[in-house]
Amino acid sequence: MSDSERSVSSATEPAPGGGDAGGAADSAPAREALEIAAGYAFTGPALDLGALLWDGRCLPDAQVRIPLAMLNRHGLVAGATGTGKTKTLQLIAEQLAGQGVPVFLADVKGDVSGISAPGAANEQVEARAREVGQEWRAQGFPTEFYALGGLGPGVPVRATVTGFGPVLLAKVLQLNQTQEQSLGLIFHYADQKGLELDDLKDLKAVVAFLTSAEGKPELKNIGGLSTATAGVILRSLTAFEAQGMEPFFGGPEFDVSEFLRTAADGRGQVSVLELPAVQDRPQLYSTFLMWLLADLFNRLPEVGDVDRPKLVFFFDEAHLLFSGASKAFREAITQTVRLIRSKGVGVFFVTQTPKDVPADVLGQLGNRVQHALRAFTPDDQKALRAAVKTFPTSPYDLEEVLTGLGTGEAVVTVLSEKGAPTPVAATRLRAPESLMGPVDGAALDAAVRGSRLYDRYAQAVDRESAFEKLGQRQAESEERARVEAATAEAEKAAGSGRAERRAGGERSVMDQVVGSGMFKSLARSLGTQIGREISRSVFGTRRRR
C-alpha cells in the first residue's frame, strides 16, 4: 500500500470502539475513497488541483491532479455564477506557466490581471492551504496584456477583414445563411483579384463595386450578388461601424505566435486579453477569440501527442460563442477543436452548464471541473440532471453533491496518462498563489507600455488596399473617358479645320500639333495624373502624390 493510500485509509477508517455493523458500514467508503485516490496517482508531471472530499471530510494526502500530457485533450470548467470558476482558471494557468507551458486567458470581468502579481496571505488562504495539503507561497507569473483593437489597457490586437474571414464576420454581423454565402462570394472575388480587405471600408468598397454597372458582370459566372443581399450586408457593416467596431479591423494584424512564448526563466508566458471595455459586445469578443484559435490552428504544424502542450487556451463565457451560431460556424468550431489537439494546443471552455456547449464539442472535452450548480427552477433541475449524465459512473450521489458544493469546490474527472477517464472526485481546490483580483491600473498601464510588443502593434496602419485600389481604378476609368471625349472633340475640330484649310489650300501648325500622337499621349498622361490627385482626395486617401 502506498503512503497516499495509507493516509486515505486512516482518514476514512471508523473510530475505535465502534460495533461490527458500524465498522462494516464505514469500511465501504474507505475502499471507494482509496479507489478514487489511486485513479489520480500519476507518475509523470501533473497539475495539482486540490484534495479529495469524502463524506464531508477533506483528505489532504489524496491529491486530485491532471497529467500535463493530457492538457491538450481539452476541457470544461463549468458552474453557476460565484462558485469559483475564475479562481480555478487562475489556479490551472499558474501551474501551467510554472511548468513552462504558455497560457492564454480571456479576462471578461477584469479580475484575472492579478496573475501577474504575488498573492496576499491571509487567514482564509492559510486555512485552505492546510486543508488541501498545499505549500502555498505568494508569487506572480510572467504576463502580457492585450486589448481588442486597443480599447482598454493592453497591446492592441487587430485582425484584417481578409484574415478574419466570411464565416466569422457573418457571425458578428448576424447574417443569415444566404447572406453568409454571398459574403463568402465577395471574399472569394477579392482574393482572386488581389484586393486586400484590411478594414471595413475595404469590404464596403468591394460590395459597392460588385453592385455597380461596371462590377455586376464580374460575378455573373459564379452566381452573382443580388442588390437586396448587398444592401443588407452594407447596412450591417454601417451599423457595425456605428457601434464603434471599426478599430478591431485593420493593420498591423496580430501574430498569434506571440502567445507561444516562454519567459527568460523558463516559465510559460501568460497572455491575458483584457475585455472589460468590450464586455457589452459579447458577439464580437467571443467571435474574436474563435479567430485567434482558428488562426493558431492554421499556422501551427502537426506535432501529434506531446509531453506537454505548446499552449493552453481558456475560452471564457463560451456560451456566447454558440449562441445564434450558423451551421457553418458550429461545424468550423467543431473541426478546429477536434484537430487542434494534434498541433499541441489544449482548449478549455468556461461556462455555466455543460449544456451551453454543443454535444459534438462537449464529447471532445476529456478534462472536467464542474463547480456547483443551482436547482431553483424546473429548467435548473433539468440542466442538473443533464450535467450528471455527462460524468462517468460514480459512488457519489452527484445530484446531491453538485448542489451542495461550496465556493472553491468542484467535481473533477480527467483523462489519465493512458487516456482513460479517472474516477469522479469531489475536490476542495487549492488557492491561487498570485493576486486574486485585479492589479492596480497604473501598474497595468506600465506593464503594457513596457512590453516589447507595444511599439510593434500600438499604432494602426492604413496601407493601400481594396478601398484605394478600387477608388484609383474608378478615377482612372473616368479620366480615360474624359480624355477620350476630349481627344474625339479635338479630332473633330481638327478635321473640320483641315477641311476648311484644304478648301483654302492651307494647313495650320496648330492642327499638326493637336493631331500628333505625341499630343494624344501627353494629354492621356496628364489626365491620368489629375485623376489620381482627384481620387485620393475624393476617396479619403491619406497619402497624396
Coordinates of C-alpha atoms in Angstrom, one line a residue:
M1 CA 0.0 0.0 0.0
S2 CA 1.4 3.4 -0.9
D3 CA 1.8 6.3 1.5
S4 CA -1.2 8.1 -0.2
E5 CA -3.4 5.0 0.2
R6 CA -2.4 4.5 3.8
S7 CA -3.3 8.2 4.5
V8 CA -6.7 7.9 2.8
S9 CA -7.3 4.6 4.6
S10 CA -6.6 6.0 8.0
A11 CA -8.6 9.1 7.3
T12 CA -11.7 7.0 6.4
E13 CA -11.4 4.1 8.8
P14 CA -14.1 4.0 11.6
A15 CA -13.1 5.4 15.1
P16 CA -12.1 2.8 17.6
G17 CA -14.8 1.2 19.7
G18 CA -17.5 1.1 17.0
G19 CA -19.6 -2.0 16.6
D20 CA -19.1 -4.6 14.0
A21 CA -22.0 -3.4 11.9
G22 CA -20.9 0.2 12.1
G23 CA -17.3 -0.8 11.2
A24 CA -18.5 -2.8 8.2
A25 CA -20.6 0.0 7.1
D26 CA -17.8 2.6 7.4
S27 CA -15.2 0.4 5.7
A28 CA -17.0 0.6 2.3
P29 CA -16.4 4.3 1.9
A30 CA -12.7 3.7 2.8
R31 CA -12.4 1.3 -0.1
E32 CA -14.2 3.7 -2.5
A33 CA -12.0 6.6 -1.4
L34 CA -8.9 4.5 -1.9
E35 CA -10.0 3.6 -5.4
I36 CA -10.7 7.3 -6.3
A37 CA -7.3 8.4 -4.9
A38 CA -5.5 5.6 -6.8
G39 CA -7.0 7.0 -10.0
Y40 CA -5.1 10.2 -9.6
A41 CA -1.7 8.8 -8.6
F42 CA 0.1 9.7 -11.8
T43 CA 3.8 9.1 -12.2
G44 CA 4.6 11.9 -14.7
P45 CA 4.3 15.7 -14.5
A46 CA 0.9 16.8 -13.4
L47 CA -1.1 19.8 -12.1
D48 CA -2.3 19.7 -8.5
L49 CA -6.0 20.8 -8.4
G50 CA -6.7 20.0 -4.7
A51 CA -7.6 17.3 -2.2
L52 CA -10.3 14.7 -2.3
L53 CA -13.6 15.3 -0.4
W54 CA -15.2 12.2 1.1
D55 CA -18.1 12.0 3.5
G56 CA -17.8 15.7 4.3
R57 CA -14.1 15.5 5.1
C58 CA -11.1 16.8 3.1
L59 CA -8.3 14.2 2.7
P60 CA -5.1 16.2 2.1
D61 CA -3.0 13.2 1.1
A62 CA -5.4 12.2 -1.6
Q63 CA -4.4 14.7 -4.2
V64 CA -6.6 15.3 -7.3
R65 CA -4.4 16.0 -10.3
I66 CA -4.3 16.4 -14.2
P67 CA -1.5 14.8 -16.2
L68 CA 0.4 17.6 -18.0
A69 CA 0.5 15.5 -21.2
M70 CA -3.4 15.3 -21.2
L71 CA -3.9 19.1 -21.2
N72 CA -4.1 19.2 -25.0
R73 CA -7.1 16.8 -24.8
H74 CA -9.3 19.9 -24.0
G75 CA -11.5 20.5 -21.0
L76 CA -14.5 22.2 -19.5
V77 CA -14.8 24.4 -16.4
A78 CA -18.4 24.9 -15.5
G79 CA -20.5 26.2 -12.6
A80 CA -23.0 28.7 -11.5
T81 CA -22.0 32.4 -11.0
G82 CA -20.0 32.9 -7.9
T83 CA -18.8 29.3 -7.5
G84 CA -15.1 30.0 -8.2
K85 CA -14.6 29.3 -11.9
T86 CA -12.3 32.3 -12.3
K87 CA -10.1 31.2 -9.5
T88 CA -10.0 27.7 -11.0
L89 CA -8.7 29.2 -14.2
Q90 CA -6.1 31.2 -12.3
L91 CA -5.0 28.1 -10.4
I92 CA -4.6 25.9 -13.6
A93 CA -2.9 28.8 -15.5
E94 CA -0.4 29.3 -12.7
Q95 CA 0.7 25.7 -12.6
L96 CA 0.9 25.5 -16.4
A97 CA 3.1 28.6 -16.5
G98 CA 5.2 27.2 -13.7
Q99 CA 5.9 24.1 -15.8
G100 CA 6.9 26.1 -18.9
V101 CA 3.6 26.0 -20.8
P102 CA 2.3 29.2 -22.3
V103 CA -1.3 30.1 -21.4
F104 CA -4.0 32.3 -23.0
L105 CA -6.8 33.8 -20.8
A106 CA -9.7 36.0 -21.7
D107 CA -10.4 38.4 -18.9
V108 CA -14.0 39.3 -19.3
K109 CA -14.7 40.9 -15.9
G110 CA -11.2 42.4 -15.4
D111 CA -10.2 40.3 -12.4
V112 CA -7.6 38.0 -14.0
S113 CA -4.9 40.6 -14.3
G114 CA -3.8 39.7 -10.7
I115 CA -2.0 36.6 -12.1
S116 CA 0.9 39.0 -12.8
A117 CA 1.4 39.9 -9.1
P118 CA 2.1 37.9 -5.9
G119 CA -0.9 37.0 -3.9
A120 CA -1.6 38.2 -0.4
A121 CA -1.5 35.8 2.5
N122 CA -4.5 35.9 4.9
E123 CA -6.3 33.5 7.3
Q124 CA -8.6 32.2 4.6
V125 CA -5.7 31.3 2.2
E126 CA -3.7 29.7 5.0
A127 CA -6.6 27.7 6.2
R128 CA -7.4 26.5 2.7
A129 CA -3.7 25.5 2.2
R130 CA -3.7 23.5 5.4
E131 CA -6.9 21.7 4.4
V132 CA -5.7 20.6 1.0
G133 CA -2.0 19.9 1.9
Q134 CA -0.7 22.9 -0.2
E135 CA 2.6 24.5 0.4
W136 CA 1.4 28.0 -0.5
R137 CA 3.8 30.8 -1.4
A138 CA 3.0 34.1 -2.9
Q139 CA 4.2 34.6 -6.5
G140 CA 3.3 36.4 -9.7
F141 CA 3.8 35.0 -13.2
P142 CA 5.2 36.5 -16.4
T143 CA 2.2 38.2 -18.1
E144 CA 1.5 40.0 -21.3
F145 CA -1.7 42.1 -21.5
Y146 CA -3.7 42.6 -24.7
A147 CA -6.8 44.6 -25.7
L148 CA -9.1 44.1 -28.7
G149 CA -8.5 47.0 -31.1
G150 CA -6.6 48.9 -28.4
L151 CA -9.9 49.5 -26.5
G152 CA -8.8 49.3 -22.9
P153 CA -5.3 48.6 -21.4
G154 CA -3.2 46.2 -23.4
V155 CA -1.2 45.7 -26.6
P156 CA -3.8 46.2 -29.4
V157 CA -5.0 43.0 -31.1
R158 CA -6.4 43.6 -34.6
A159 CA -7.4 41.4 -37.5
T160 CA -7.6 42.2 -41.2
V161 CA -11.0 41.5 -42.6
T162 CA -9.4 39.0 -45.0
G163 CA -7.8 37.3 -42.1
F164 CA -11.0 37.2 -40.1
G165 CA -12.9 35.5 -42.9
P166 CA -16.5 35.5 -44.1
V167 CA -17.8 32.8 -41.6
L168 CA -16.7 34.7 -38.5
L169 CA -17.6 38.0 -39.9
A170 CA -21.1 36.8 -40.7
K171 CA -21.4 35.7 -37.1
V172 CA -20.7 39.2 -35.7
L173 CA -22.8 40.9 -38.4
Q174 CA -25.7 38.4 -37.6
L175 CA -26.2 37.5 -41.2
N176 CA -28.5 34.6 -42.3
Q177 CA -27.2 31.6 -44.3
T178 CA -27.9 33.2 -47.7
Q179 CA -26.2 36.4 -46.7
E180 CA -23.3 34.5 -45.3
Q181 CA -22.9 32.6 -48.6
S182 CA -23.0 35.9 -50.5
L183 CA -20.4 37.3 -48.2
G184 CA -18.2 34.3 -48.9
L185 CA -18.6 35.0 -52.7
I186 CA -17.4 38.6 -52.1
F187 CA -14.3 37.4 -50.2
H188 CA -13.6 34.9 -53.0
Y189 CA -13.7 37.7 -55.6
A190 CA -11.4 39.9 -53.6
D191 CA -8.9 37.1 -53.1
Q192 CA -8.9 36.3 -56.9
K193 CA -8.4 40.0 -57.9
G194 CA -5.7 40.8 -55.3
L195 CA -8.0 43.3 -53.5
E196 CA -6.7 43.2 -49.9
L197 CA -9.6 43.6 -47.3
D198 CA -7.7 45.2 -44.4
D199 CA -10.5 47.1 -42.8
L200 CA -14.3 47.6 -43.0
K201 CA -14.1 50.4 -45.6
D202 CA -12.3 47.9 -48.0
L203 CA -15.1 45.5 -47.7
K204 CA -17.7 48.1 -48.2
A205 CA -15.9 49.3 -51.3
V206 CA -15.8 45.9 -52.9
V207 CA -19.5 45.3 -52.2
A208 CA -20.4 48.7 -53.7
F209 CA -18.3 47.9 -56.8
L210 CA -19.8 44.5 -57.3
T211 CA -23.3 46.0 -57.4
S212 CA -22.3 48.8 -59.8
A213 CA -22.9 48.7 -63.5
E214 CA -19.1 48.1 -64.0
G215 CA -18.9 45.4 -61.3
K216 CA -22.0 43.3 -61.8
P217 CA -20.6 41.3 -64.7
E218 CA -17.6 40.3 -62.6
L219 CA -19.7 37.8 -60.6
K220 CA -22.1 36.7 -63.3
N221 CA -20.4 33.4 -64.0
I222 CA -20.2 32.4 -60.3
G223 CA -23.7 33.2 -59.1
G224 CA -23.8 37.0 -58.9
L225 CA -24.7 39.2 -56.0
S226 CA -28.3 40.4 -55.6
T227 CA -28.8 44.1 -54.9
A228 CA -31.0 43.2 -51.9
T229 CA -28.4 41.0 -50.3
A230 CA -25.7 43.5 -50.9
G231 CA -27.9 46.2 -49.4
V232 CA -28.3 44.1 -46.2
I233 CA -24.6 43.5 -45.9
L234 CA -23.8 47.2 -46.4
R235 CA -26.3 48.2 -43.8
S236 CA -25.0 45.6 -41.4
L237 CA -21.4 46.9 -41.9
T238 CA -22.6 50.5 -41.5
A239 CA -24.4 49.6 -38.2
F240 CA -21.4 47.7 -37.1
E241 CA -19.1 50.7 -37.6
A242 CA -21.7 52.9 -35.8
Q243 CA -21.3 50.7 -32.7
G244 CA -17.6 51.6 -32.6
M245 CA -16.3 48.3 -34.0
E246 CA -14.1 49.7 -36.7
P247 CA -10.8 49.7 -34.5
F248 CA -10.8 45.9 -34.3
F249 CA -10.1 45.5 -38.0
G250 CA -7.0 46.7 -39.8
G251 CA -3.3 46.5 -39.6
P252 CA -0.9 45.6 -38.3
E253 CA -2.6 42.2 -38.0
F254 CA -1.7 40.5 -34.7
D255 CA 0.6 37.5 -35.0
V256 CA -0.8 34.7 -32.8
S257 CA 2.6 33.1 -32.4
E258 CA 3.2 35.8 -29.7
F259 CA 1.1 33.6 -27.4
L260 CA 3.6 30.7 -27.6
R261 CA 6.5 32.5 -25.9
T262 CA 8.2 31.5 -22.6
A263 CA 9.9 33.9 -20.2
A264 CA 13.6 34.2 -19.7
D265 CA 13.4 32.0 -16.5
G266 CA 11.7 29.2 -18.5
R267 CA 8.2 29.7 -17.2
G268 CA 5.4 29.9 -19.7
Q269 CA 4.1 33.3 -20.7
V270 CA 0.5 34.1 -19.6
S271 CA -1.3 36.1 -22.2
V272 CA -4.3 38.0 -20.8
L273 CA -6.8 39.5 -23.2
E274 CA -8.4 42.4 -21.3
L275 CA -12.1 42.6 -22.3
P276 CA -13.9 44.9 -19.8
A277 CA -14.0 47.7 -22.3
V278 CA -16.0 45.5 -24.8
Q279 CA -17.9 43.3 -22.4
D280 CA -21.2 44.9 -23.7
R281 CA -20.3 43.4 -27.1
P282 CA -20.3 39.7 -26.4
Q283 CA -20.8 38.5 -30.0
L284 CA -17.7 40.5 -31.0
Y285 CA -15.3 39.3 -28.4
S286 CA -16.4 35.7 -28.4
T287 CA -16.0 35.5 -32.2
F288 CA -12.6 37.3 -32.0
L289 CA -11.5 34.6 -29.5
M290 CA -12.5 32.0 -32.1
W291 CA -10.5 33.8 -34.7
L292 CA -7.4 33.7 -32.5
L293 CA -7.9 30.0 -32.0
A294 CA -8.6 29.3 -35.7
D295 CA -5.5 31.4 -36.7
L296 CA -3.4 29.2 -34.3
F297 CA -4.8 26.2 -36.0
N298 CA -3.9 27.4 -39.5
R299 CA -0.4 28.4 -38.5
L300 CA 0.9 25.6 -36.3
P301 CA 2.4 22.4 -37.7
E302 CA 1.3 19.0 -36.8
V303 CA 3.1 17.6 -33.7
G304 CA 0.9 14.7 -32.6
D305 CA 1.0 13.7 -29.0
V306 CA 3.5 15.7 -27.0
D307 CA 4.8 15.5 -23.4
R308 CA 3.4 19.0 -22.7
P309 CA 1.1 21.3 -24.6
K310 CA 2.5 24.2 -26.7
L311 CA -0.3 26.4 -25.4
V312 CA -3.5 26.0 -23.3
F313 CA -6.3 28.4 -24.4
F314 CA -9.1 29.2 -22.0
F315 CA -12.3 30.3 -23.7
D316 CA -14.3 32.2 -21.1
E317 CA -18.1 32.8 -21.5
A318 CA -18.2 30.0 -24.0
H319 CA -22.0 30.0 -24.3
L320 CA -21.7 33.3 -26.2
L321 CA -19.7 31.6 -28.9
F322 CA -22.5 29.2 -29.8
S323 CA -25.5 31.5 -29.2
G324 CA -27.1 32.2 -32.6
A325 CA -24.3 30.5 -34.5
S326 CA -25.0 29.2 -38.0
K327 CA -24.5 25.6 -39.0
A328 CA -21.3 26.5 -40.9
F329 CA -19.9 28.3 -37.8
R330 CA -20.6 25.4 -35.5
E331 CA -19.0 23.0 -37.9
A332 CA -15.9 25.2 -38.1
I333 CA -15.7 25.3 -34.3
T334 CA -16.1 21.5 -34.0
Q335 CA -13.5 20.8 -36.7
T336 CA -11.0 23.3 -35.1
V337 CA -11.4 21.8 -31.6
R338 CA -11.1 18.2 -32.9
L339 CA -8.0 18.8 -35.0
I340 CA -6.0 21.4 -33.0
R341 CA -5.1 18.8 -30.3
S342 CA -2.6 17.3 -32.8
K343 CA -1.0 20.7 -33.1
G344 CA -0.2 20.7 -29.3
V345 CA -2.9 23.2 -28.3
G346 CA -5.4 22.5 -25.5
V347 CA -8.7 24.3 -25.2
F348 CA -10.8 24.8 -22.1
F349 CA -14.3 26.1 -22.4
V350 CA -15.6 28.0 -19.4
T351 CA -19.3 28.4 -19.0
Q352 CA -22.2 27.9 -16.5
T353 CA -23.5 24.4 -17.5
P354 CA -22.3 21.7 -19.9
K355 CA -25.5 22.1 -22.0
D356 CA -24.1 25.5 -23.1
V357 CA -21.6 23.6 -25.3
P358 CA -22.9 21.5 -28.3
A359 CA -22.7 17.8 -27.9
D360 CA -20.1 17.4 -30.8
V361 CA -17.8 19.8 -28.9
L362 CA -18.6 18.5 -25.4
G363 CA -17.7 15.0 -26.4
Q364 CA -14.1 16.1 -27.1
L365 CA -13.6 17.7 -23.6
G366 CA -11.9 15.0 -21.6
N367 CA -11.0 17.1 -18.6
R368 CA -13.9 18.3 -16.5
V369 CA -14.0 20.6 -13.5
Q370 CA -17.7 21.1 -12.5
H371 CA -18.4 23.7 -9.8
A372 CA -21.7 23.9 -8.0
L373 CA -25.0 24.0 -10.0
R374 CA -28.2 25.6 -8.7
A375 CA -31.6 23.8 -9.0
F376 CA -34.1 26.6 -8.1
T377 CA -36.3 26.1 -11.1
P378 CA -37.6 23.2 -13.3
D379 CA -35.1 24.3 -16.0
D380 CA -32.3 24.3 -13.4
Q381 CA -33.2 20.8 -12.4
K382 CA -33.3 19.6 -16.0
A383 CA -29.8 21.1 -16.5
L384 CA -28.6 19.5 -13.4
R385 CA -29.7 16.0 -14.5
A386 CA -28.2 16.6 -17.9
A387 CA -24.9 17.6 -16.3
V388 CA -24.8 14.4 -14.1
K389 CA -25.3 12.2 -17.2
T390 CA -22.1 13.6 -18.7
F391 CA -19.9 12.1 -15.9
P392 CA -18.7 8.5 -15.6
T393 CA -20.4 6.2 -13.1
S394 CA -19.6 7.4 -9.6
P395 CA -20.1 6.3 -6.0
Y396 CA -21.3 9.8 -5.3
D397 CA -24.9 11.0 -5.5
L398 CA -23.9 13.6 -8.0
E399 CA -27.2 15.5 -8.0
E400 CA -26.8 16.0 -4.3
V401 CA -23.1 16.7 -4.4
L402 CA -23.3 19.3 -7.2
T403 CA -26.0 21.3 -5.5
G404 CA -24.1 21.2 -2.1
L405 CA -20.6 22.2 -3.2
G406 CA -19.2 25.3 -1.6
T407 CA -17.2 28.1 -3.3
G408 CA -13.8 26.7 -4.4
E409 CA -15.1 23.1 -4.5
A410 CA -15.8 21.1 -7.7
V411 CA -16.4 17.6 -9.0
V412 CA -13.5 16.5 -11.2
T413 CA -12.8 13.9 -13.8
V414 CA -9.8 14.0 -16.1
L415 CA -8.0 11.8 -18.6
S416 CA -5.3 9.5 -17.0
E417 CA -1.9 9.1 -18.5
K418 CA -3.3 6.2 -20.5
G419 CA -6.1 8.3 -21.9
A420 CA -8.9 6.7 -19.8
P421 CA -11.3 8.8 -17.6
T422 CA -10.4 9.0 -14.0
P423 CA -12.9 8.3 -11.2
V424 CA -15.2 11.2 -10.4
A425 CA -13.7 13.1 -7.4
A426 CA -15.4 15.7 -5.3
T427 CA -12.5 18.1 -4.7
R428 CA -11.6 21.1 -2.5
L429 CA -9.5 23.2 -4.8
R430 CA -6.2 24.8 -3.9
A431 CA -5.8 28.6 -3.5
P432 CA -4.1 30.5 -6.3
E433 CA -0.6 31.8 -5.4
S434 CA -1.0 35.0 -7.4
L435 CA -3.2 38.0 -6.6
M436 CA -6.9 37.0 -6.5
G437 CA -8.3 40.2 -8.1
P438 CA -7.2 43.0 -10.5
V439 CA -3.9 44.7 -10.3
D440 CA -3.7 48.5 -9.9
G441 CA -4.5 50.4 -13.1
A442 CA -1.2 52.3 -13.1
A443 CA 0.8 49.1 -12.8
L444 CA -1.2 47.6 -15.6
D445 CA -0.6 50.6 -17.9
A446 CA 3.1 50.5 -17.0
A447 CA 3.3 46.8 -17.9
V448 CA 1.6 47.4 -21.2
R449 CA 3.8 50.3 -22.3
G450 CA 6.9 48.4 -21.1
S451 CA 6.1 45.5 -23.4
R452 CA 8.4 44.8 -26.3
L453 CA 5.3 44.3 -28.4
Y454 CA 3.8 47.7 -27.7
D455 CA 5.7 49.6 -30.4
R456 CA 5.0 46.9 -32.9
Y457 CA 1.2 46.9 -32.6
A458 CA 0.3 50.2 -30.9
Q459 CA -0.1 52.3 -34.0
A460 CA -2.8 51.4 -36.5
V461 CA -1.5 51.2 -40.1
D462 CA -3.7 52.0 -43.2
R463 CA -1.9 50.6 -46.2
E464 CA -3.1 50.7 -49.8
S465 CA -5.8 48.1 -50.1
A466 CA -9.1 47.4 -51.8
F467 CA -10.6 50.8 -51.0
E468 CA -7.7 52.7 -52.5
K469 CA -7.3 50.3 -55.5
L470 CA -10.9 50.5 -56.5
G471 CA -11.0 54.2 -56.0
Q472 CA -8.0 54.6 -58.2
R473 CA -9.5 52.3 -60.8
Q474 CA -12.7 54.2 -60.9
A475 CA -10.9 57.6 -61.2
E476 CA -8.7 56.3 -64.0
S477 CA -11.7 54.9 -65.8
E478 CA -13.4 58.3 -65.5
E479 CA -10.3 60.1 -66.7
R480 CA -9.9 57.8 -69.7
A481 CA -13.5 58.5 -70.6
R482 CA -12.8 62.3 -70.3
V483 CA -9.6 62.2 -72.3
E484 CA -11.1 60.0 -75.0
A485 CA -14.0 62.5 -75.2
A486 CA -11.6 65.5 -75.4
T487 CA -9.5 63.7 -78.0
A488 CA -12.5 62.9 -80.1
E489 CA -13.6 66.5 -79.8
A490 CA -10.1 67.7 -80.8
E491 CA -10.0 65.3 -83.7
K492 CA -13.4 66.5 -84.8
A493 CA -12.3 70.2 -84.6
A494 CA -9.1 69.3 -86.3
G495 CA -10.9 67.5 -89.1
S496 CA -13.2 70.5 -89.6
G497 CA -10.2 72.8 -89.7
R498 CA -8.4 70.6 -92.2
A499 CA -11.5 70.6 -94.5
E500 CA -11.5 74.4 -94.3
R501 CA -7.8 74.6 -94.9
R502 CA -8.0 72.2 -97.8
A503 CA -10.6 74.5 -99.2
G504 CA -8.2 77.4 -98.6
G505 CA -5.2 75.3 -99.6
E506 CA -3.5 75.7 -96.2
R507 CA -2.9 73.6 -93.0
S508 CA -2.0 75.3 -89.7
V509 CA 0.9 74.4 -87.5
M510 CA -1.5 74.1 -84.5
D511 CA -3.5 71.4 -86.4
Q512 CA -0.4 69.4 -86.8
V513 CA 0.4 69.5 -83.1
V514 CA -3.1 68.7 -81.9
G515 CA -3.4 65.8 -84.3
S516 CA 0.0 64.3 -83.5
G517 CA 0.4 61.1 -81.5
M518 CA 2.7 62.9 -79.0
F519 CA -0.1 65.3 -78.1
K520 CA -2.5 62.5 -77.5
S521 CA -0.1 60.6 -75.3
L522 CA 0.7 63.7 -73.3
A523 CA -3.0 64.5 -72.8
R524 CA -3.7 61.0 -71.7
S525 CA -0.8 61.0 -69.2
L526 CA -1.8 64.4 -67.7
G527 CA -5.4 63.2 -67.4
T528 CA -4.3 60.1 -65.5
Q529 CA -2.2 62.1 -63.1
I530 CA -5.0 64.6 -62.5
G531 CA -7.4 61.7 -61.9
R532 CA -5.1 60.3 -59.3
E533 CA -5.0 63.5 -57.4
I534 CA -8.8 63.7 -57.5
S535 CA -9.4 60.1 -56.5
R536 CA -7.1 60.3 -53.5
S537 CA -8.9 63.4 -52.3
V538 CA -12.4 62.3 -53.0
F539 CA -12.0 58.8 -51.6
G540 CA -10.2 59.9 -48.4
T541 CA -6.7 58.5 -49.1
R542 CA -4.2 59.5 -46.5
R543 CA -1.2 59.8 -48.9
R544 CA -1.3 62.0 -52.0
R545 CA 1.1 62.4 -54.8

